[in-house]
Amino acid sequence: MVMDKTFDPQAIEPGLYQAWEEAGAFKAGFRGPAAKPFTIMIPPPNVTGSLHIGHALNNTLQDILIRFERMRGRDALWQPGMDHAGIATQLVVERQLNQQQTSRIALGREAFVSRVWEWKAESGGTIAGQLRRLGASCDWSRERFTMDEGLSRAVLRVFVTLYKQGLIYRDKRLVNWDPVLRTAVSDLEVFPIEVEGRLWHLRYPIEGEADRFITVATTRPETMLGDTGVAVHPEDERYRDLIGKFVVLPLVGRRIPIVGDEHADPEKGSGAVKITPAHDFNDWEVGKRHGLDVIDVMTDEARLNDSVPEKYRGHDRYDARSMIVRDMDALGLLEKIETIRHAVPHDEKSKTVELEPRLTDQWWVKADVLARDAIAAVEDGRATFVPKQWDNTYFQWMRNIQPWCISRQLWWGHQIPAWYGPDGTVFVEESEDAAQAGATAHYGKAVELRRDSDVLDTWFSSALWPFSTLGWPDETPELQRYYPTDVLVTGFDIIFFWVARMMMMGLHFTGKAPFSRIYIHGLIRDEKGQKMSKTKGNVVDPLALIDQYGADALRFTLAAHVAQGRDMRLSIARVEGYRNFATKLWNAARFAEMNGAARPEGWQPRGLAHALNRWIVHETQGATRRVTAELEALRFNEAAGALYQFVWGTLCDWYVELAKPLLQDDGPAKAETQATLSWAIDQVLALLHPFMPFITEKLWADLAGSPRGLLIAGAWPVPDPALDDPAAAEELGWLTQAISDIRAVRAEMGVPAAAKLALQVFEAGPVTRSRLEAHREALLRLARLETVTLGDGAPPKGAVQIVAGEALLVLPLAGVIDIAKERARLDKDRAKAESEIAKIDAKLGNADFVARAPEEVIEEQKERRAQAEETRARLAAALERLANV
């Protein structure tokens, strides 16, 4: 069958993916029981989600690793699955209900949860289908969901165990509260938004001192009704005599003390601050230090409750704010109002709801206790971050970790396994029957129990992902074989949410770190270095790129630019460029097919007669070593870069071009070159397969002389030292460098493309003479030369000299170009490059510019300087060549 002229990704990708699945190539155990396991756990995407560019990067890197290790003979398990995403999913379904003029309250808990399950069944497969389009070779037969039966059992076991170990407890503490969803929100999910606001300066009367006031400034006047103190700095001379006295809280009439506390900053505002322990995290700590009362003045919907004067009860917090400001003004107690900009906490999901610090009963984990082993595991190398700089981020958070609030006031999620007796005694068990038995024993009779209505934080079940997906708490064969896992690939933004919590839970319940290496990648930014966002309109849709350029081009782009420790920039031009790379590979394969490239079964490139063929074998082995080492070190961009340079440059631009005369020969040279070309392309297809699985699989099938199975199930190339040939590498390296240098001179000096130069070679020893004789035709053809001759004596004037090993390559240019005019052009261009460098240096040397400019602008200036520096160096070299002409 003759290959198509072009590669059509849309036409062949679905069929290839189906062939892989039908062959069972993605399944754990595919390599047999003797194979050493290699496990990756997918960061489970939200069931609400669809594939975005961050998912595309993350899953491309995982797929590269899993395909690489599978080809190396490992028993590869890439465990897929979805996260139930408690708050996000409930929010989606509640919005649907609102559009239908109903609500979860109207439905009731059981019916609402059923409705969410229905929605999950409809939309849950969306992102899985999109991952298939990307080429993700997950073991879909093992797909899990954080609320399926097995994982739910693991959640129950962990909660009950930690509770009975004293590591889970219930306590009344301040939390960030979402008054729309009416649930606690993790501190890590708080999104501060800078807004224009007001700072109200309120005057509180000093008890027993007529006409004396202390002024406090607040952005939230509605909370003043819950004030239980005023704090001043103990060293503030203005207020030292007031410490220990009382103010009378306006509008309420309550006596509240004035306390000395370093929380009050004499340099800010009036230096005095109102203390509302139930509605501010800092105030909570001040209140604890001074034994202040705690008065909660809001409902779960952020309306004022019955703890405030009657006229304010039931009012929304913002309406109450306006009422209180008006009333304070009427009493002459509003000193002034300032306009300020300040950060206001919002919920991360919608970024529209202002969160409220609220005092509630919640379930907590003693995270500091669990963190000890998790810290030690990274300190002693049982788990390592790549790049290592993320160690410090991890340690800083873990060593200062706060109690983890794990309860959410939602209906969608794992309901907390706690039941309350008539007197409030709590019974925590894995089942209601067990709780009932405990209660009967406690009370001496059967009693009615009430189950806790809260559900667990989504990250609680996600923290168990590496072992719960393998069947824990049972000692399953899968758990024994595939745990602990090998590499976790994830973004830095969930180190605290997920990575740290998996480390804590994995070590506590299995005694082993859940993964040995944690690869942290950066963000994908747009081509200007800006963070992608819908409001900026610069979000890149990976599915649109796959539609236009194919999955392989997108995957290679992502891998080629994901440098360790840095964010990456993504432009459509780059994806298009790697689509062209795929085309280059396709054309090389077509050339091989059209020239009869094939080899007998079992043929190996040993004892080759031609240096050119020995050279490509040597270079292929070098590329194999480089790509293998870079993938082992998780340097994806270096591996992709090595492949790109080898395939485009060494194989396509050099070997294919140099091999054309041999392929026209009718003797043994032709057969040897056909076999070598066939072998080299097969090696390339194997090396490229983890990065570009579709085109490589297609070419593997099209170029086979006989059926040889799927490439995904093939073997990773292993270099054979016996095939290394440094002599051939040196000889062909000399040739390709000479041609490259001559081409560079032609380009730099503006030599017309049609002009053929007469090359003279001076000081040529036996080695150079031998090479000239062997490769004269290649030099003439590829360097566009008229003649190649040996020169005697001194090189002629009006010629450019190139050092090539022991010899000088001399190109006479007099009469071909106007040397004076060319020198002037080069000098002008160099001056332009130097001017550009000076301008950029002035900017980067300006401390004010560096302080104010966005990070992406600074990075762009540095890149422009590097490009200008490269241009200047190239022009300087060209001028130096002309110096003696």
PDB file of N, CA and C in Angstrom, residues 67 140 392 451 462:
ATOM      1  N   ARG A  67       3.782   5.774  28.516  1.00  0.00           N
ATOM      2  CA  ARG A  67       4.132   5.105  27.259  1.00  0.00           C
ATOM      3  C   ARG A  67       5.626   4.750  27.228  1.00  0.00           C
ATOM      4  N   TRP A 140      -8.619   2.480  31.338  1.00  0.00           N
ATOM      5  CA  TRP A 140     -10.014   2.897  31.542  1.00  0.00           C
ATOM      6  C   TRP A 140     -10.846   1.790  32.188  1.00  0.00           C
ATOM      7  N   ASN A 392      10.987  23.616  49.569  1.00  0.00           N
ATOM      8  CA  ASN A 392      10.851  24.723  50.517  1.00  0.00           C
ATOM      9  C   ASN A 392       9.410  25.166  50.659  1.00  0.00           C
ATOM     10  N   ARG A 451     -28.246  11.475  62.523  1.00  0.00           N
ATOM     11  CA  ARG A 451     -26.951  11.506  61.837  1.00  0.00           C
ATOM     12  C   ARG A 451     -26.527  12.939  61.546  1.00  0.00           C
ATOM     13  N   SER A 462     -10.032  12.743  48.218  1.00  0.00           N
ATOM     14  CA  SER A 462      -8.952  12.808  47.229  1.00  0.00           C
ATOM     15  C   SER A 462      -7.605  12.466  47.857  1.00  0.00           C
TER      16      SER A 462
END
